[in-house]
Coordinates of C-alpha atoms in Angstrom, one line a residue:
M1 CA 140.8 -22.6 19.4
T2 CA 139.5 -25.8 17.7
Y3 CA 135.8 -25.6 16.8
Q4 CA 133.6 -28.2 18.5
P5 CA 129.9 -28.7 17.6
F6 CA 128.6 -28.9 21.2
F7 CA 129.4 -28.1 24.8
I8 CA 128.8 -30.2 27.9
E9 CA 128.6 -28.6 31.4
G10 CA 128.6 -30.6 34.6
E11 CA 129.0 -34.0 33.0
T12 CA 129.7 -35.6 36.3
R13 CA 126.7 -34.1 38.1
P14 CA 124.7 -37.0 39.6
S15 CA 121.0 -35.9 38.9
R16 CA 118.7 -38.1 36.9
F17 CA 117.9 -35.0 34.9
L18 CA 119.7 -34.3 31.6
I19 CA 119.2 -30.8 30.3
T20 CA 119.4 -30.3 26.5
C21 CA 119.5 -27.1 24.5
D22 CA 119.3 -27.9 20.8
H23 CA 119.2 -24.3 19.6
A24 CA 121.7 -22.7 22.0
T25 CA 123.6 -20.5 19.6
N26 CA 123.6 -18.7 16.2
V27 CA 127.2 -19.7 15.4
V28 CA 128.0 -20.5 11.8
P29 CA 131.1 -22.8 12.0
P30 CA 134.3 -21.8 10.2
D31 CA 134.1 -24.6 7.6
C32 CA 130.7 -23.1 6.6
G33 CA 132.5 -19.8 6.0
G34 CA 131.4 -18.3 9.3
T35 CA 128.3 -16.8 7.6
L36 CA 125.2 -17.8 5.7
G37 CA 124.9 -14.5 3.9
L38 CA 122.2 -13.2 6.3
P39 CA 122.3 -9.8 7.9
E40 CA 123.1 -9.6 11.6
T41 CA 119.5 -8.7 12.4
D42 CA 118.3 -12.0 11.0
M43 CA 121.1 -14.0 12.7
A44 CA 119.9 -12.4 16.0
R45 CA 116.3 -13.6 15.4
H46 CA 114.7 -16.9 16.4
I47 CA 115.2 -18.2 12.9
A48 CA 118.9 -18.7 13.8
Y49 CA 118.7 -20.0 17.4
D50 CA 116.6 -19.8 20.5
P51 CA 117.6 -16.6 22.3
G52 CA 117.9 -17.0 26.1
A53 CA 117.5 -20.8 26.1
A54 CA 121.2 -21.5 26.7
G55 CA 121.3 -19.3 29.8
V56 CA 118.2 -20.9 31.2
S57 CA 119.6 -24.4 30.5
R58 CA 122.8 -23.6 32.3
A59 CA 120.9 -22.1 35.3
L60 CA 118.6 -25.1 35.4
G61 CA 121.4 -27.6 35.2
K62 CA 123.2 -26.0 38.2
A63 CA 120.0 -25.8 40.2
L64 CA 119.2 -29.5 39.6
D65 CA 122.8 -30.6 39.8
A66 CA 122.3 -32.0 36.3
P67 CA 124.5 -32.2 33.2
V68 CA 123.7 -29.8 30.3
I69 CA 124.4 -30.3 26.6
L70 CA 124.3 -27.3 24.3
S71 CA 124.7 -27.2 20.5
N72 CA 127.3 -24.9 19.1
F73 CA 125.9 -24.3 15.6
S74 CA 122.9 -22.4 14.3
R75 CA 119.7 -24.2 13.4
L76 CA 120.1 -22.7 10.0
V77 CA 123.3 -24.6 9.4
I78 CA 121.6 -27.9 10.2
D79 CA 118.8 -28.3 12.7
P80 CA 119.6 -30.7 15.5
N81 CA 116.0 -30.9 16.5
R82 CA 115.0 -32.5 13.3
G83 CA 115.4 -36.0 12.0
E84 CA 118.0 -36.4 9.3
D85 CA 115.3 -37.1 6.7
D86 CA 113.1 -34.2 7.7
P87 CA 112.8 -31.7 4.8
T88 CA 113.2 -28.8 7.3
V89 CA 116.6 -30.1 8.7
L90 CA 118.3 -27.7 6.3
M91 CA 116.2 -24.6 5.6
R92 CA 116.4 -22.3 2.6
L93 CA 113.5 -20.0 3.7
Y94 CA 112.5 -19.3 7.3
D95 CA 109.8 -16.8 8.6
G96 CA 110.2 -14.6 5.5
S97 CA 114.0 -14.7 5.3
V98 CA 115.8 -16.4 2.4
I99 CA 119.1 -18.1 3.7
P100 CA 121.6 -17.3 0.9
G101 CA 124.2 -19.8 2.2
N102 CA 121.7 -22.6 2.0
R103 CA 120.3 -22.0 -1.5
P104 CA 123.1 -23.8 -3.4
T105 CA 123.4 -26.7 -0.9
D106 CA 123.1 -30.2 -2.4
G107 CA 123.0 -33.7 -0.9
H108 CA 126.7 -33.8 -0.5
E109 CA 126.8 -30.6 1.6
K110 CA 123.9 -31.8 3.7
E111 CA 125.7 -35.0 4.4
R112 CA 128.8 -33.1 5.3
R113 CA 126.9 -30.9 7.8
L114 CA 125.2 -33.9 9.3
N115 CA 128.6 -35.6 9.8
A116 CA 130.3 -32.4 11.1
Y117 CA 127.6 -31.1 13.5
H118 CA 124.3 -32.9 13.8
R119 CA 125.6 -36.5 14.3
P120 CA 128.4 -35.6 16.8
Y121 CA 125.8 -33.6 18.9
H122 CA 123.4 -36.5 19.0
A123 CA 126.1 -39.0 19.7
A124 CA 127.2 -37.0 22.7
L125 CA 123.6 -36.5 23.9
E126 CA 122.9 -40.2 23.7
R127 CA 126.1 -41.0 25.6
L128 CA 124.9 -38.6 28.4
A129 CA 121.4 -40.0 28.4
G130 CA 122.8 -43.5 28.7
R131 CA 124.9 -42.7 31.7
Q132 CA 122.3 -44.1 34.1
P133 CA 119.2 -46.3 33.5
D134 CA 116.5 -43.8 34.7
T135 CA 117.6 -40.6 32.9
V136 CA 114.9 -37.9 32.5
I137 CA 115.4 -35.5 29.6
V138 CA 114.3 -31.8 29.8
A139 CA 114.7 -29.9 26.6
V140 CA 114.8 -26.1 26.8
H141 CA 113.7 -23.9 23.9
S142 CA 112.4 -20.4 23.5
F143 CA 109.8 -18.9 21.2
T144 CA 109.3 -15.5 19.7
P145 CA 106.5 -13.4 21.0
Q146 CA 105.1 -12.9 17.5
L147 CA 105.8 -14.3 14.1
R148 CA 105.7 -11.9 11.2
G149 CA 102.1 -11.2 10.1
R150 CA 100.7 -13.3 13.0
R151 CA 98.9 -12.5 16.2
P152 CA 100.9 -12.0 19.5
R153 CA 101.4 -15.2 21.5
P154 CA 99.9 -14.9 24.9
W155 CA 101.7 -17.7 26.7
H156 CA 104.6 -17.1 29.0
I157 CA 105.6 -20.7 28.9
G158 CA 104.6 -23.8 26.9
I159 CA 105.1 -27.4 27.8
L160 CA 105.4 -29.7 24.8
H161 CA 104.9 -33.4 24.9
A162 CA 103.9 -36.3 22.7
W163 CA 102.1 -39.4 24.0
D164 CA 104.4 -39.7 27.0
A165 CA 103.2 -37.0 29.4
R166 CA 104.3 -38.6 32.7
L167 CA 106.5 -35.6 33.5
S168 CA 104.7 -32.9 31.5
D169 CA 101.3 -33.5 33.2
P170 CA 102.4 -32.7 36.8
L171 CA 104.7 -30.0 35.6
I172 CA 101.8 -28.3 33.8
A173 CA 99.6 -28.6 36.9
T174 CA 102.2 -26.9 39.0
L175 CA 102.8 -24.1 36.4
E176 CA 99.0 -23.5 36.0
A177 CA 98.8 -22.9 39.8
Q178 CA 101.1 -19.9 39.4
P179 CA 98.9 -16.8 39.2
D180 CA 101.3 -14.8 37.1
L181 CA 101.7 -17.3 34.3
V182 CA 99.8 -18.1 31.1
V183 CA 100.7 -21.7 30.4
G184 CA 100.2 -23.6 27.1
R185 CA 100.0 -27.3 26.6
N186 CA 101.6 -28.0 23.2
E187 CA 101.7 -24.3 22.6
P188 CA 102.7 -22.2 20.7
Y189 CA 103.0 -25.3 18.5
P190 CA 102.3 -29.1 18.8
G191 CA 104.5 -31.5 20.6
H192 CA 107.1 -33.4 18.7
L193 CA 108.1 -34.6 15.2
P194 CA 109.3 -38.0 14.2
G195 CA 113.1 -38.1 14.5
D196 CA 113.5 -34.9 16.6
S197 CA 115.6 -34.9 19.8
I198 CA 112.9 -36.0 22.2
D199 CA 111.7 -38.7 19.9
T200 CA 115.3 -40.0 19.3
H201 CA 116.6 -39.9 22.9
A202 CA 113.5 -40.1 25.1
L203 CA 110.4 -41.6 23.5
K204 CA 112.3 -44.4 21.7
H205 CA 114.0 -45.4 24.9
G206 CA 111.1 -45.0 27.3
R207 CA 112.7 -42.1 29.1
A208 CA 110.5 -39.6 30.9
N209 CA 110.8 -36.2 29.3
T210 CA 109.4 -32.8 28.7
L211 CA 110.1 -29.9 26.4
I212 CA 109.9 -26.4 27.9
E213 CA 109.3 -23.4 25.6
L214 CA 109.8 -19.9 27.2
R215 CA 108.8 -16.7 25.5
Q216 CA 111.9 -14.8 24.5
D217 CA 111.1 -11.4 25.9
L218 CA 110.9 -13.0 29.4
I219 CA 114.4 -14.4 29.2
A220 CA 116.2 -11.6 27.4
T221 CA 118.8 -10.9 30.1
P222 CA 121.2 -13.1 32.1
D223 CA 119.2 -12.2 35.3
Q224 CA 115.9 -13.3 33.8
Q225 CA 117.5 -16.5 32.5
Q226 CA 118.9 -17.3 36.0
D227 CA 115.6 -16.5 37.6
W228 CA 113.7 -18.9 35.3
G229 CA 116.2 -21.7 35.8
E230 CA 115.9 -21.4 39.5
R231 CA 112.1 -21.1 39.4
L232 CA 111.7 -24.2 37.2
A233 CA 114.1 -26.4 39.0
P234 CA 111.9 -27.1 42.1
M235 CA 108.9 -27.5 39.9
L236 CA 110.6 -30.2 37.8
A237 CA 111.9 -31.9 40.9
E238 CA 108.4 -32.0 42.3
A239 CA 106.9 -33.2 39.0
L240 CA 109.4 -36.0 39.0
T241 CA 108.1 -37.4 42.3
H242 CA 104.8 -38.1 40.4
V243 CA 106.4 -40.0 37.6
K244 CA 106.0 -43.8 37.6
A245 CA 108.4 -45.9 35.6

């Protein structure tokens, strides 16, 4: 089977929503050798991908009748949620783990990976975003309950946004009304970086958007992922009714 750097599900679904999953998988493509020299325990951690985010994205896309785009390469290969000039687009050290397969990389290898994975993913994302004039982008990510040497993170869900909070504000209000949730605004880390996916495909085009971060222990199983997708869908639909162009 020929390798491809992204997958699209439900491309013809009619919703204004477009669901994106930048860190869907921990795959190291064949032309990178299929491995970066890390043990399987590290490749299963958040440093390699966002566990659970792909399942939530698929469930959310079905519930909203919206297309979904998912990356098919590890963030350690090249990070699709970073601008091409961002120094963290190709990481050599992440949360205490040295990435052996990235230590010898030079400018040529970085450019090769951009051409092979990063740029095709973003070209496909922009094509989907441009399919109608009022596209709304929902980016799905997940976060680890605790970084090494840090305090546990109390939030169940975080909503990240930059200056455009048209969708995020009403979504946060709805989530905060749920008695079982601890909700973070721009937690567990601040909103967006110049050149990241939301900046590139939403902010620069004036598209309404939000970025959802779910704690990984809450979306560890397919059933949990399905439940969260179905739970978030009506909240997003309701939030969109409050969005003005």
